[in-house]
Amino acid sequence: MVTPKLYVLPELPYGYKDLEPHISEEQLRIHHDKHHLAYVNGANAILEKLDKARKDSADLDMKSTLKELSFHIGGHLLHSLFWGNLAPAGKGGGMPGGTIGDVIAKEFGGPDRFRKEFTQAATSAEGSGWAALTFCRKTNRPIIMQVEKHNTNVYPMFKILMVIDVWEHAYYLDYKNERAKFVEAFWNIVNWEEVNKRLEGL
Ligand code: MN
């Protein structure tokens, strides 16, 4: 039985203090409980608007509705991926191992070059955006991608393995306007085990 449902804000897979000092409790609470929730609510509101319009046989501005829907669903799913590819301080970071370590070594020549390219993708995202590590099943190659706002300019078949949120709301309390410091701190809490699981789960 396939029953339509609404989106739900996922709980974090760790405590609010667990990413400190790299991401503070206050920053994480606002980011998860306010910003992420807003995308969940925004997506659900549009789904309900679509339901209502269909019931009433009413016309909708499809272009703006779908754009807004993409923004909110993208926001919800990217944040869900983001929380999952972070690990408590002391348990994350380090070098990628397993299949992901192998893939990164083959494509980039090693983790240092990958880290450099991904950092540059994150720090140079214009305005509000994301950097993502994706994987192409056709070529077995990882490709770094930039996301504008929450509208994933995704290659449709590529699997997203790892993301970083570089919207200012992700770091302003901890790092003010210094995105590069936040991106640097991110490397200490990457959950490589999860990134590897996403890759192997292809
Ligand atoms: Mn965010």
XYZ file of C-alpha atoms and ligand atoms in Angstrom:
203
model
C 0.000 0.000 0.000
C 1.414 3.365 -0.981
C 0.104 6.095 1.310
C 1.004 9.726 0.602
C 2.724 11.397 3.552
C 4.276 14.756 4.369
C 7.937 15.484 5.011
C 9.227 15.169 8.576
C 12.195 16.894 10.221
C 14.689 14.122 11.047
C 16.338 14.057 14.454
C 20.061 14.648 14.493
C 22.106 11.430 14.749
C 24.091 13.018 17.661
C 23.580 15.555 20.424
C 23.498 19.298 19.849
C 26.786 19.760 21.710
C 28.583 16.908 19.969
C 29.998 18.912 17.066
C 31.643 21.498 19.329
C 33.974 23.313 19.032
C 33.609 23.108 15.258
C 29.873 23.850 15.252
C 28.455 25.253 18.490
C 25.312 24.001 20.173
C 23.578 27.332 19.588
C 24.479 27.366 15.911
C 23.394 23.765 15.423
C 20.086 24.275 17.255
C 19.153 27.279 15.145
C 20.282 25.601 11.958
C 18.430 22.327 12.572
C 15.413 23.411 14.617
C 14.654 26.661 12.764
C 16.201 26.727 9.301
C 15.874 23.057 8.386
C 12.366 22.936 9.868
C 11.378 25.908 7.710
C 12.190 23.910 4.562
C 10.218 20.908 5.807
C 7.236 23.149 6.546
C 7.675 25.006 3.262
C 7.669 21.789 1.223
C 4.624 20.470 3.074
C 2.743 23.736 2.594
C 3.222 23.482 -1.162
C 2.175 19.837 -1.237
C -0.979 20.859 0.611
C -1.508 23.746 -1.789
C -1.257 21.297 -4.707
C -3.714 18.933 -2.997
C -6.184 21.749 -2.472
C -5.887 23.115 -6.005
C -6.489 19.636 -7.428
C -9.498 19.118 -5.189
C -10.959 22.495 -6.125
C -9.951 22.177 -9.785
C -8.187 25.522 -9.283
C -5.364 26.868 -11.436
C -1.871 27.291 -10.017
C 1.106 29.205 -11.317
C 3.031 26.015 -12.019
C 6.323 27.743 -12.748
C 6.563 29.571 -9.425
C 4.994 26.720 -7.452
C 7.475 24.166 -8.756
C 10.389 26.509 -8.252
C 9.356 27.040 -4.640
C 8.814 23.322 -4.174
C 12.275 22.564 -5.542
C 13.771 25.119 -3.158
C 12.118 23.607 -0.092
C 12.514 19.933 -0.963
C 16.125 20.592 -1.971
C 16.677 22.393 1.326
C 15.148 19.563 3.331
C 17.029 16.763 1.580
C 20.377 18.551 1.481
C 20.191 19.309 5.206
C 19.284 15.681 5.920
C 22.346 14.568 3.961
C 24.495 17.178 5.712
C 23.632 16.076 9.267
C 24.363 12.489 8.272
C 27.800 13.191 6.865
C 28.940 14.875 10.077
C 30.249 13.001 13.102
C 30.825 14.079 16.705
C 34.105 15.870 17.331
C 36.824 13.309 17.974
C 35.015 10.636 15.976
C 35.018 12.311 12.573
C 37.593 13.803 10.265
C 40.876 12.152 9.395
C 41.495 10.350 6.152
C 38.845 8.655 4.031
C 39.197 4.866 4.122
C 37.474 1.923 2.485
C 36.028 2.250 -1.000
C 35.692 6.039 -0.737
C 39.397 6.301 0.109
C 40.192 4.213 -2.957
C 37.881 6.247 -5.224
C 39.360 9.534 -3.984
C 42.913 8.249 -4.457
C 42.190 7.144 -8.039
C 40.390 10.329 -9.079
C 42.317 13.000 -7.223
C 45.640 11.294 -6.596
C 44.977 11.414 -2.851
C 42.920 13.044 -0.119
C 44.890 16.304 -0.040
C 44.038 17.231 -3.615
C 40.400 16.238 -3.067
C 40.226 18.346 0.068
C 41.707 21.298 -1.790
C 39.230 21.098 -4.674
C 36.218 20.520 -2.409
C 37.272 23.396 -0.137
C 37.541 25.679 -3.166
C 34.117 24.566 -4.387
C 32.641 25.344 -0.954
C 34.363 28.668 -0.394
C 33.631 29.942 -3.909
C 29.917 29.067 -4.019
C 28.235 32.354 -4.870
C 25.976 33.735 -2.161
C 24.029 30.934 -0.512
C 24.859 27.452 -1.649
C 26.454 24.108 -1.085
C 29.310 21.977 -2.262
C 28.623 18.301 -2.842
C 30.638 15.229 -3.671
C 28.717 13.100 -6.124
C 29.384 9.822 -7.850
C 28.641 8.915 -11.450
C 27.619 5.294 -11.897
C 28.389 5.358 -15.629
C 32.029 6.322 -15.266
C 32.677 5.233 -11.663
C 34.091 8.695 -11.065
C 33.375 11.091 -8.221
C 32.522 14.623 -9.312
C 32.346 17.730 -7.148
C 29.277 19.856 -7.660
C 28.160 23.297 -6.519
C 24.550 23.917 -5.558
C 22.976 27.357 -5.849
C 20.673 28.097 -2.926
C 18.848 24.791 -2.542
C 18.151 24.152 -6.150
C 20.267 21.149 -6.847
C 21.647 21.462 -10.326
C 22.094 17.757 -9.989
C 23.177 15.377 -12.676
C 20.060 13.236 -12.467
C 21.713 9.835 -11.997
C 24.526 10.926 -9.735
C 24.464 9.839 -6.115
C 25.255 12.534 -3.551
C 27.873 11.211 -1.136
C 28.744 14.245 0.966
C 27.629 17.851 1.240
C 28.552 21.009 3.090
C 26.108 23.835 3.670
C 27.792 27.192 3.094
C 24.748 29.394 3.549
C 25.680 32.053 6.073
C 23.035 30.643 8.440
C 25.252 27.557 8.781
C 28.126 29.418 10.423
C 27.423 33.077 11.233
C 27.226 32.634 15.014
C 30.495 30.708 15.167
C 32.542 32.262 12.383
C 30.735 35.515 11.508
C 31.458 36.174 7.816
C 34.466 33.859 7.651
C 33.224 30.994 5.539
C 36.727 29.658 4.930
C 37.192 29.036 8.670
C 33.947 27.097 8.795
C 34.929 24.995 5.789
C 38.300 24.315 7.443
C 36.520 23.190 10.644
C 34.164 20.959 8.619
C 37.040 18.620 7.776
C 37.386 17.745 11.479
C 33.852 16.371 11.642
C 33.386 14.621 8.305
C 31.809 11.224 8.850
C 33.839 9.236 6.339
C 32.186 6.012 7.400
C 28.809 7.380 6.338
C 30.225 8.778 3.080
C 31.651 5.339 2.366
C 28.308 3.694 3.159
C 26.541 5.982 0.719
C 29.061 5.053 -1.952
C 28.879 1.311 -1.305
C 25.100 1.441 -1.133
C 24.940 2.425 -4.801
Mn 21.360 25.367 6.057
